[in-house]
XYZ file of C-alpha atoms in Angstrom:
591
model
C 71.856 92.305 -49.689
C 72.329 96.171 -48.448
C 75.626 94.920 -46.668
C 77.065 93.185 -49.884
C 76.374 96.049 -52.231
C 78.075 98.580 -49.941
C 80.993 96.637 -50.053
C 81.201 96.465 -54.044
C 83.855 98.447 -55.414
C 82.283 101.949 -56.982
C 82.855 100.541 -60.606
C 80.212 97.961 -60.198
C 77.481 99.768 -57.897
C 74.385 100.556 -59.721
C 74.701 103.977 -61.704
C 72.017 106.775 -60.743
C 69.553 107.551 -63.296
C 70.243 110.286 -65.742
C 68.094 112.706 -67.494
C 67.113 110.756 -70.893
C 69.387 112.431 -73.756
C 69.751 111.408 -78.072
C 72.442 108.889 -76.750
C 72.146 106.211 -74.224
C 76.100 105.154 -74.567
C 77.493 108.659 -74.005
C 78.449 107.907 -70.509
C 80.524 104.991 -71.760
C 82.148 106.634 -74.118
C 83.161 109.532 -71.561
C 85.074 106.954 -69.891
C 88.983 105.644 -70.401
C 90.580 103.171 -72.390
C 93.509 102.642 -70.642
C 94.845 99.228 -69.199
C 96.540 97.480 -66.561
C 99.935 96.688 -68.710
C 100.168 92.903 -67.175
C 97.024 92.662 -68.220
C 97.125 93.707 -72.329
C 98.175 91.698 -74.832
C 98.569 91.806 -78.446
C 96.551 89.828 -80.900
C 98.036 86.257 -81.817
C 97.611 84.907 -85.077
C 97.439 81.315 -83.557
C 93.860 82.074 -81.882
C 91.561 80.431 -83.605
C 87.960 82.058 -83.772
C 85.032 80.002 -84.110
C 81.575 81.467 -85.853
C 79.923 83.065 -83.107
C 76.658 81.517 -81.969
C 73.424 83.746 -82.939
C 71.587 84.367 -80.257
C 67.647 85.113 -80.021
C 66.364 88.857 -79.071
C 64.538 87.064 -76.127
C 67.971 86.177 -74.491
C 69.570 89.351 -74.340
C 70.625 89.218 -71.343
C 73.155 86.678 -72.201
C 73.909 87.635 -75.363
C 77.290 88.656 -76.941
C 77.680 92.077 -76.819
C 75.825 92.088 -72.713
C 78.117 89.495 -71.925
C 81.212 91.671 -72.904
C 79.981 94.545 -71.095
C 79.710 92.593 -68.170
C 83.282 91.220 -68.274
C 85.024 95.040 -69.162
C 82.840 96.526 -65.517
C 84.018 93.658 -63.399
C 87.643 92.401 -64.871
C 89.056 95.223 -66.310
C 87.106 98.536 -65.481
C 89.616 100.616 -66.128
C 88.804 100.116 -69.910
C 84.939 99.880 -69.479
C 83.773 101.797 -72.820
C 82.035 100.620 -75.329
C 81.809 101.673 -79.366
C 84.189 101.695 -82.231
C 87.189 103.082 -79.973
C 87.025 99.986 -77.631
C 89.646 97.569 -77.510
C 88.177 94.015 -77.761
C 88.425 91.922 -74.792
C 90.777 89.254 -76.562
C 93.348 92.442 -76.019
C 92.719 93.531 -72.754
C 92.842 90.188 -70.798
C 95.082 87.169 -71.058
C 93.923 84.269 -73.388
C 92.604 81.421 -71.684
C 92.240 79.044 -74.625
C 93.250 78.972 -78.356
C 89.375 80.112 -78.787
C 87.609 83.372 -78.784
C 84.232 82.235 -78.202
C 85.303 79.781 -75.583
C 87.396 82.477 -73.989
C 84.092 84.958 -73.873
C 81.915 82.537 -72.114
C 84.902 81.440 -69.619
C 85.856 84.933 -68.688
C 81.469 85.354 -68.451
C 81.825 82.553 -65.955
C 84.866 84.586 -64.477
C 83.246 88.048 -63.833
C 79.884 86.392 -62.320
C 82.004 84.547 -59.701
C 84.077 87.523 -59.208
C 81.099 89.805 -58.621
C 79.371 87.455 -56.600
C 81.937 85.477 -54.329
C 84.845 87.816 -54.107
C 83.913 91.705 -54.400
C 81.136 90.741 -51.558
C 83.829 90.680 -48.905
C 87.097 92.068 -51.030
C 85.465 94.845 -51.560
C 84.992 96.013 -48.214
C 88.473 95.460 -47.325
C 90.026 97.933 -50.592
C 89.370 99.135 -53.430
C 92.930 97.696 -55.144
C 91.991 95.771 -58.244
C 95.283 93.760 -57.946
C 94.047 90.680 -56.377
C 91.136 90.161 -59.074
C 93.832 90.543 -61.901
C 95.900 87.854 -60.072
C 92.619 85.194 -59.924
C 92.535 86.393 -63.869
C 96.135 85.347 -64.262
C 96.450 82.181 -62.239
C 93.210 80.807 -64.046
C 94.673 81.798 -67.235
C 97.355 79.595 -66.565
C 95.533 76.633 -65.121
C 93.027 76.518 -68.469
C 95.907 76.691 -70.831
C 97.594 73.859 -68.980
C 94.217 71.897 -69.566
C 94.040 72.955 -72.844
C 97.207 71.095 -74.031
C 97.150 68.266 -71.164
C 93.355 68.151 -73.361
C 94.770 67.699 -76.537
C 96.865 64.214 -75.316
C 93.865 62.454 -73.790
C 91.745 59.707 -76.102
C 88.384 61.702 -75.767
C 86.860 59.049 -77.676
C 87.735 56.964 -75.005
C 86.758 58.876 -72.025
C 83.072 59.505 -73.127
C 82.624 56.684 -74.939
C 84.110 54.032 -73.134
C 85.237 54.639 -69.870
C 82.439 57.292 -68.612
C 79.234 54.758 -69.943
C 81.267 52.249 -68.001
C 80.616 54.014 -64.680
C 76.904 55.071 -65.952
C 76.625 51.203 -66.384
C 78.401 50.085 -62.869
C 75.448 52.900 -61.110
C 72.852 51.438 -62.765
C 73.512 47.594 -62.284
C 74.234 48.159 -58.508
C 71.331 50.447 -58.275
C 68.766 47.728 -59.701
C 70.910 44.776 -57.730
C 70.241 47.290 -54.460
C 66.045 47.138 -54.817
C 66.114 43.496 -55.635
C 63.805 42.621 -52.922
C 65.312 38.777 -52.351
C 64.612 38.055 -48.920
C 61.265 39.065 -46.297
C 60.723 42.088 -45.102
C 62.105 41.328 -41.415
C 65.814 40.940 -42.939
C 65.735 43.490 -46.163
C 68.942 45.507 -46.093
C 69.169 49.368 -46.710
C 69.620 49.681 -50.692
C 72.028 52.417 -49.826
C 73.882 49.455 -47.844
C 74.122 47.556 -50.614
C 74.939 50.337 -53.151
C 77.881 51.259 -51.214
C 79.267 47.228 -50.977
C 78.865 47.172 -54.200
C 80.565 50.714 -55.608
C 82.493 51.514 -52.762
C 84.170 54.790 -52.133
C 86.200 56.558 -48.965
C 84.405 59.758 -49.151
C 81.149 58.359 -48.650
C 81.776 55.910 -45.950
C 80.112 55.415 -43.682
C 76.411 55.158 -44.882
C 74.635 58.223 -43.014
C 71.734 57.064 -41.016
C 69.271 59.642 -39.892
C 68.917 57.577 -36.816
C 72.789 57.779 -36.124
C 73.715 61.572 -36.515
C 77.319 60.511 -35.507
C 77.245 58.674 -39.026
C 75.844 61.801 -40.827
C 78.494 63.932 -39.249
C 81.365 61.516 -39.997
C 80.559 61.179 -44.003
C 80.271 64.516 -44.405
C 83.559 65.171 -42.771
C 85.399 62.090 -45.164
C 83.654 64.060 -48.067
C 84.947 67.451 -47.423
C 88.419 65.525 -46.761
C 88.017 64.180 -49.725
C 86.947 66.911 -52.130
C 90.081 69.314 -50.418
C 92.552 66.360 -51.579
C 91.248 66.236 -55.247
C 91.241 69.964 -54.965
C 94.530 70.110 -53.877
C 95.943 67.425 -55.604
C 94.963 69.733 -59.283
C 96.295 72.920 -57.802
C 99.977 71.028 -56.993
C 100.064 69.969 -60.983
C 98.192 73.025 -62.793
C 99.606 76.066 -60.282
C 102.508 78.081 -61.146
C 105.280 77.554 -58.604
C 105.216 80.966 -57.449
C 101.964 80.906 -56.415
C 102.051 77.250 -55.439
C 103.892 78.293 -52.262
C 101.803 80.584 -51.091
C 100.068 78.794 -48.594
C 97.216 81.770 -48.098
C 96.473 81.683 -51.852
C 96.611 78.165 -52.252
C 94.160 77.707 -49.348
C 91.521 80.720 -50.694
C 91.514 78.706 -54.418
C 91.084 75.678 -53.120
C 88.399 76.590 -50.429
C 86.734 78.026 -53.600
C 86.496 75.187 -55.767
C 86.134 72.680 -53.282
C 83.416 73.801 -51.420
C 81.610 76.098 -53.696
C 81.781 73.992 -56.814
C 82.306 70.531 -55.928
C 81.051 70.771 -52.682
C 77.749 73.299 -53.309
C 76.976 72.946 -56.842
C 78.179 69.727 -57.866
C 78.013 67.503 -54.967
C 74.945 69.403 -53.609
C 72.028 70.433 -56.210
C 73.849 68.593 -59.362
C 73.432 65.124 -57.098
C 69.945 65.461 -56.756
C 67.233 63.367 -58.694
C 65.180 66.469 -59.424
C 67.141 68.329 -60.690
C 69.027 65.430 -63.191
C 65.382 64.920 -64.356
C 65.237 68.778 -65.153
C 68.080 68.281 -66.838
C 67.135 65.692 -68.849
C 64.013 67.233 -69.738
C 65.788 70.057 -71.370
C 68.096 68.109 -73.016
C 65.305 66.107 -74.895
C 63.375 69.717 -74.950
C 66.819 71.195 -77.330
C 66.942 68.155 -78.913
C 63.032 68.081 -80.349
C 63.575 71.495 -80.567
C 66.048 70.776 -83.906
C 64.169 67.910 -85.420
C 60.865 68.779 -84.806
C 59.323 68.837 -88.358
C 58.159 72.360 -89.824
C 54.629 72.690 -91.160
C 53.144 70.949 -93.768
C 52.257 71.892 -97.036
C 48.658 71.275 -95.458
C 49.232 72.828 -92.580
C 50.158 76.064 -94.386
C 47.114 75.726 -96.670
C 44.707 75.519 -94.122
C 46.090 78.693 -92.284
C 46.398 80.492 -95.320
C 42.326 80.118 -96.387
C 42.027 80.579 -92.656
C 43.435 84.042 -92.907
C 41.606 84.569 -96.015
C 38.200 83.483 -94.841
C 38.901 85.557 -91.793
C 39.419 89.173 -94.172
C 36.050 87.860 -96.358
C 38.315 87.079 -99.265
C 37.010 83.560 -99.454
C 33.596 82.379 -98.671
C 32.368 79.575 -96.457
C 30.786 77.996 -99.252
C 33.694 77.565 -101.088
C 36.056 76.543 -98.770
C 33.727 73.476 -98.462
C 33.745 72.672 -101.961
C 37.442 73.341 -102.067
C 37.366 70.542 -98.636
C 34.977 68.043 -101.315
C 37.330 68.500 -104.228
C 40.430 67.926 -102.143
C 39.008 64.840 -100.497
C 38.093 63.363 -103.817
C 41.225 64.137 -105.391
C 43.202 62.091 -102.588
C 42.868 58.566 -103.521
C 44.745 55.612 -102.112
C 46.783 55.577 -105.090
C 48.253 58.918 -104.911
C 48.965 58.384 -101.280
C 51.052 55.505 -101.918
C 52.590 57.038 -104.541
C 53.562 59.992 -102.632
C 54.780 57.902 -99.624
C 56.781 55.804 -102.546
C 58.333 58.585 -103.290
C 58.821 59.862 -99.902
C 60.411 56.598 -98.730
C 62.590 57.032 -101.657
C 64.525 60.221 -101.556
C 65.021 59.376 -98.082
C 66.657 55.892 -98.688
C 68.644 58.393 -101.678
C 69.914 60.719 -98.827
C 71.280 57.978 -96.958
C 73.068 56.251 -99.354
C 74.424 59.343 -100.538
C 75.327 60.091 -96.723
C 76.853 56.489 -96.295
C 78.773 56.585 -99.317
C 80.565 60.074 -98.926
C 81.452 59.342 -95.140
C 82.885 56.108 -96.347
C 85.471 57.790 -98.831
C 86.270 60.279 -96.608
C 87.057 57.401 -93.828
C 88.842 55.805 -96.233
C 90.915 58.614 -97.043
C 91.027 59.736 -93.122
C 94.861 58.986 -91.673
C 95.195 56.482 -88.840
C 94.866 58.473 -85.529
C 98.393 59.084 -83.982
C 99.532 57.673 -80.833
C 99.335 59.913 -77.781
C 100.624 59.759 -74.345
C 99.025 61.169 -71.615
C 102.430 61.545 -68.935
C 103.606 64.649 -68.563
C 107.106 65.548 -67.347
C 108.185 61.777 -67.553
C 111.595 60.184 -69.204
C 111.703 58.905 -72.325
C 112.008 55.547 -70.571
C 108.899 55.771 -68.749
C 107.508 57.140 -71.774
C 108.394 53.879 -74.254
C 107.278 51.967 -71.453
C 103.770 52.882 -71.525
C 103.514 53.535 -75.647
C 103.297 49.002 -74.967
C 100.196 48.613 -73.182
C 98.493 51.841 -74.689
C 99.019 49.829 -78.529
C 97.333 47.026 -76.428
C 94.669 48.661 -74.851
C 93.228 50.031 -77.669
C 89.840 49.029 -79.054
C 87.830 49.497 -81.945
C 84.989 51.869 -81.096
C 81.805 48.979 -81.750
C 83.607 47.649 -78.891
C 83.254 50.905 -76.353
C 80.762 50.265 -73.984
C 78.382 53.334 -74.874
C 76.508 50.194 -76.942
C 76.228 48.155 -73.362
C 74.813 51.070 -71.726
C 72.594 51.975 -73.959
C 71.304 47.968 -74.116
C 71.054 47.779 -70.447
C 69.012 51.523 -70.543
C 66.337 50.046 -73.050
C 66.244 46.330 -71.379
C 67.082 44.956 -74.217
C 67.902 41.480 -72.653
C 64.287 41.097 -72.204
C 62.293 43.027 -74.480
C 63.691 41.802 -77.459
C 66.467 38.845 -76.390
C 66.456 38.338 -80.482
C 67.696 42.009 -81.237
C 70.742 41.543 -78.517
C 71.522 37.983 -80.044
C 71.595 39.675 -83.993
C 73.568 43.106 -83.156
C 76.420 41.082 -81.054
C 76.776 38.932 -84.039
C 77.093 41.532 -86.581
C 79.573 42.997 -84.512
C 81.444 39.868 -84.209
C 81.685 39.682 -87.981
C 82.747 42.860 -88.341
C 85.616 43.157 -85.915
C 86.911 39.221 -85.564
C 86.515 37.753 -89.357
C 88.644 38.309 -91.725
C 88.136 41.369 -93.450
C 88.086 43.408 -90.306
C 85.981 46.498 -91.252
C 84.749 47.120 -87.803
C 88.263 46.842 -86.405
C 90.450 49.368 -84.967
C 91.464 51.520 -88.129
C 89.320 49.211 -90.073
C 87.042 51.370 -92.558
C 83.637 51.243 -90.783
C 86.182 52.343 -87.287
C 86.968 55.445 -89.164
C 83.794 56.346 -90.509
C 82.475 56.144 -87.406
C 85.237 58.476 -85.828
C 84.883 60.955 -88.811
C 80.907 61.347 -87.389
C 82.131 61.888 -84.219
C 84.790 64.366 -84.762
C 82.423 66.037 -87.207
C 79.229 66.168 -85.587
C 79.368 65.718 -81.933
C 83.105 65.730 -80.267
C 84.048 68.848 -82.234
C 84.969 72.535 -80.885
C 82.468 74.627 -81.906
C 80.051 72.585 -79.732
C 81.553 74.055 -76.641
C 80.435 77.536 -76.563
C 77.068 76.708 -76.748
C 77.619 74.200 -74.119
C 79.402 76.664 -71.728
C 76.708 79.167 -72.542
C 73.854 77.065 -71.729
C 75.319 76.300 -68.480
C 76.544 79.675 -67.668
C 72.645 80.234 -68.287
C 71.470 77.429 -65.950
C 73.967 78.840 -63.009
C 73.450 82.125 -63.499
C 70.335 83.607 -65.250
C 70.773 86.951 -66.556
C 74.335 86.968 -65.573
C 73.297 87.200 -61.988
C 73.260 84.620 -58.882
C 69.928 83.234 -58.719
C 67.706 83.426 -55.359
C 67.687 79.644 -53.896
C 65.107 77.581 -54.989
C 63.759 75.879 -52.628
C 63.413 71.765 -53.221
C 60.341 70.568 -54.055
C 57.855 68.405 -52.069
C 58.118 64.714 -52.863
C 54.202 65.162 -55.009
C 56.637 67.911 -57.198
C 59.032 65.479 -57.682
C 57.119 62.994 -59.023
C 55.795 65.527 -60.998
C 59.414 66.176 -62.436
C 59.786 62.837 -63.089
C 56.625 62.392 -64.988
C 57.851 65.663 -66.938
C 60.585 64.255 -68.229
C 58.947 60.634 -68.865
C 56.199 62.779 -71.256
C 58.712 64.788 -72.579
C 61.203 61.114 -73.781
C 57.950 59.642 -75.315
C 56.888 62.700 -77.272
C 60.477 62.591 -79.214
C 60.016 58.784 -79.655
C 57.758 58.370 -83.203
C 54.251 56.613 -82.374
C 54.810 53.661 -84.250
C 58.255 53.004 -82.746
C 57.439 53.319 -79.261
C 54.397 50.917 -79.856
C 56.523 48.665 -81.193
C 59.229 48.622 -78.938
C 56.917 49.034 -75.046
C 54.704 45.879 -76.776
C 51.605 47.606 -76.601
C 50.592 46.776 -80.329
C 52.900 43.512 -80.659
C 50.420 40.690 -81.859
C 52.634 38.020 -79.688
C 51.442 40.028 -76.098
C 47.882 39.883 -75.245
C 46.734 43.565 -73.701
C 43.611 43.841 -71.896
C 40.627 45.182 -73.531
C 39.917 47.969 -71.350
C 43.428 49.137 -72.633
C 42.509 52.287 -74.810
C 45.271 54.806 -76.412
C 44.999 56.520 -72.748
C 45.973 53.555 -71.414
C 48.487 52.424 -73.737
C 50.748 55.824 -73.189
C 50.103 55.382 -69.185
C 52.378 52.126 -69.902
C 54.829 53.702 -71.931
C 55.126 56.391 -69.469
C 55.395 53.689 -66.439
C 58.121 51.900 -68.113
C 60.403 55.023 -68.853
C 59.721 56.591 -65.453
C 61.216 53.303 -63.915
C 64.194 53.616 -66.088
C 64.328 57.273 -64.613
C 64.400 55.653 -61.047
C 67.780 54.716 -61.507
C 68.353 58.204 -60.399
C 66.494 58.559 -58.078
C 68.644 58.570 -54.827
C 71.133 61.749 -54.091
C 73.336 59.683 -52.052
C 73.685 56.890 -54.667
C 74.337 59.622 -57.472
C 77.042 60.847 -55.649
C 79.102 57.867 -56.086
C 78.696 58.279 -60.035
C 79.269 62.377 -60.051
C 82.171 62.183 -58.188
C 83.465 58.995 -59.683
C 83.232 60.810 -63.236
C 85.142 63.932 -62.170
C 87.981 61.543 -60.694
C 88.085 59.964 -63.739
C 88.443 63.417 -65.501
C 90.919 65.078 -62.990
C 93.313 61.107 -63.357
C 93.425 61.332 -66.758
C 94.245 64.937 -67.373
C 96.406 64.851 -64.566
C 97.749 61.119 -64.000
C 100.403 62.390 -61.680
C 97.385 62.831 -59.118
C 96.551 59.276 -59.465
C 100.021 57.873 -58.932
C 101.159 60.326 -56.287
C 99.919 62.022 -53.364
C 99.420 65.653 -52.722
C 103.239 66.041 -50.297
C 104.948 64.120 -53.080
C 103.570 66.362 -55.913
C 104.156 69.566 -53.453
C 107.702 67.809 -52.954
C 108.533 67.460 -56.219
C 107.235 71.251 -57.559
C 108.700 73.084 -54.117
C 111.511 70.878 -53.167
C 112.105 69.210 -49.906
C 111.390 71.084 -46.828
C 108.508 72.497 -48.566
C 106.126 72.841 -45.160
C 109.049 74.294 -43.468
C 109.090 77.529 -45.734
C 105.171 77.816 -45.301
């Protein structure tokens, strides 16, 4: 640690403490506002600023105005002050996207990595601040290609069709894998099977702990592998100034492909633990919002709590209060309050239902968009064919399959299956079509999603939370070191507890069969007992997983799906044909 701080530049080494005076910013303000000129820009009119996200006092450390301090001392010192002089960081560095906010947690993401990764070894070598204002350029560059290669891909699509389908493919092959068919003295390796069944180059051939020559060679076809999807991006998204040279090209894709795909999301991101984590906090945020507040007897009882605490009301008659309140609440009123209940929520739905229908029926038909980039017209018509044809109407994405084959409904409730696939059929095949693609329930269904979930202003909070979960308090975390196999089950058990806590009582009684009058549970079962079986049945949907190896085929078969359709040239072309055709022949010769 001494040897990396001594080779930080002086604008990021840790200030000596100063005498305490009336102002604890005067030292910032002391400093200059001047910038690199390639660096400033002017406001644009076009940038579209989202509502920034409030964030608590207990997460300062990653808060707004932290954040931007963090990005002025690492990517542009030479304009670190701070107060109503400062320039605002949209003006001092180049825009990555057409958002503020997403631009703020980006660059965030930007300065860590910098601090971190570069200035631990950069630093020792000069001072110059040219080579971090070149990373800031080039990945300026690459995200605003993104941004408008993003704007031309079907997200719909992608994460509701195509990325379930590979969720799907893991999980089928994963159960098909632990079938246990045949005896023990001929049983195959389930990661033997896995592979047969989803097979991929980069993680052949199945390492053996036996064989070390088979551990050695996978990892070897996986680092191949990860350097051509690396490089493969860099010859589409790189300028072509800095695509040929070789000693750049190398460092940035060294970078990503071993510290990000290879480290963080190939390593740690693979592992069952830490998806479990994941999930945990996922359904943790989620409770989090509709978790209901306190009841009006909740807030009763602490309120003569507080009152018989300060002598204001006596023991005496908060039991009377207790007798008249019980007496009062007949079975009458409690119907009619649930009555009443039941009814302004039925109200609120129809009134939801009803206003998302006119605005789908006033919604345009969603234009056709290509995804080729720097094709012919030609080429162009000649895929507009099959794109018309490929289409589907989004009841027919296979999001709904997934989630089936997740909850087992094929054998907990056959009946359920048999119904929903036949209101689907009516809606999409008979003749009024509603369900069908542009069809009026299709674009109410698309309004939700571009209102509630696939919109922009969920990103920020996204890229915060996991610029949080790489980097607490804007720092690289110590390594945590993996837990035991008892810790792990542990994990898993977490996250089981923390699924069936969000699921209502009644609803998860229903659905695990523990209170169905058709199944027979022993008597020795008590309400212990019954949750024990809940929790068994959603920690072996958990198990799907549970193997690191196996999960690798799905994490890196969703970021090739990501990386072909943003970049289809990298699909149809290899990496010396896309070099060939950005450099020119004779390419190698001039490196």
């Amino acid at each position: 640690m001494t040897q990396v701080s001594l080779g930080l530049p002086p604008h990021l080494l840790p200030r000596p403490k100063a005498p305490p005076t009336s102002s604890s910013t005067t030292s910032l303000h002391a400093l200059a506002t001047s910038t690199t000129p390639h660096l400033s820009r002017s406001l644009s009119q076009s940038r579209q600023d989202s509502p920034s996200t409030v964030v608590p006092s207990s997460q300062s450390a990653v808060s707004d105005k932290t954040t931007t301090t963090l990005i002025r001392r690492v990517l542009c010192p030479q304009s670190h002050a701070s107060g109503p002089d400062a320039r605002p960081i949209d003006a001092l560095l180049p825009p990555l996207t057409s958002s503020n906010d997403v631009d703020l947690q980006l660059y965030a993401i930007i300065a860590i990595v910098v601090k971190e990764f570069v200035y631990s070894w950069y630093g020792r070598i000069t001072p110059d601040l040219g080579f971090v204002e070149e990373v800031v350029r080039i990945f300026a560059h690459c995200t605003r290609a993104l941004e408008q290669r993003l704007r031309t891909i079907d997200m719909e699509r992608l994460v509701l069709d195509e990325i379930p389908q590979l969720v799907e493919g893991h999980i089928q092959a994963f159960r098909t894998s632990h079938q246990i068919l045949y005896p023990p003295s001929i049983v195959v390796d389930p990661r033997v099977v896995y592979h047969t069944l989803v097979p991929h180059s980069a993680f052949s051939p199945v390492p053996n702990v036996n064989a070390h020559a088979t551990v050695a060679e996978q990892s070897r076809n996986e680092e191949a592998y990860r350097q051509l999807l690396v490089q493969g991006a860099l010859a589409v998204l790189l300028p072509t100034e800095d695509l040929g040279n070789a000693c750049l090209r190398t460092l940035v894709a060294d970078v990503i492909g071993e510290m990000i795909l290879g480290n963080g999301i190939g390593g740690k991101a693979c592992e069952a633990w830490v998806i479990w984590e994941g999930i945990t906090k996922l359904v943790e945020s989620v409770k989090a919002h509709v978790e209901r507040k306190a009841t009006g007897e909740e807030i009763e009882a602490n309120t003569r709590g507080r009152l018989e605490k300060f002598g204001l009301l006596s023991e005496t008659h908060g039991k009377a209060h207790e007798h008249m309140k019980t007496t009062r609440s007949t079975a009458a009123s409690e119907v009619f309050w649930r009555i009443l209940s039941y009814g302004y929520l039925a109200f609120l739905f129809m009134r939801f239902t009803i206003l998302g229908f006119v605005a789908a029926y006033a919604h345009p038909p969603r234009p056709l968009t290509s995804s080729r980039h720097g094709r012919d017209e030609g080429a162009a018509a000649a895929t507009t064919a099959p794109a018309l044809s490929s289409r589907r109407a989004l009841l027919g994405f296979r999001i709904f399959s997934l989630i089936s084959l997740l909850l087992d409904l094929s054998h907990r409730t056959p009946w359920s299956v048999g119904w929903l696939c036949l209101v689907r059929h009516h809606l999409v095949r008979r003749p009024l079509r509603l369900g069908a693609e542009g069809g009026l329930v299709d674009n109410f269904l698309r309004t939700l999603l571009a209102t509630y979930v696939l919109t922009p202003a969920q990103l920020p909070p996204l890229l915060r939370i996991l610029r949080t979960a790489l980097f607490p308090a804007n720092a690289l975390a110590p390594p945590r070191a993996v837990p035991s196999p008892e810790e792990q089950l542990a994990i898993k058990h977490g996250c089981a507890e923390a699924i069936l806590d969000l699921i209502p009582p009644v609803i998860a009684r229903r659905f695990f069969a523990t209170s169905s009058p058709f199944v027979a549970m022993p008597k020795s079962v008590d309400g212990d007992g019954e949750r024990q079986i809940m929790l068994a049945d959603i920690e072996a949907v958990l198990d799907v997983f549970g193997d690191s190896y196996m999960n690798k085929h799905l994490v890196f078969g969703i970021v090739e799906l990501c990386v072909v359709r943003l970049m289809p040239e990298v699909g149809e072309m290899g990496v010396g044909e896309l070099m060939e055709a950005r450099l020119g022949e004779g390419w190698e010769d001039a490196e």
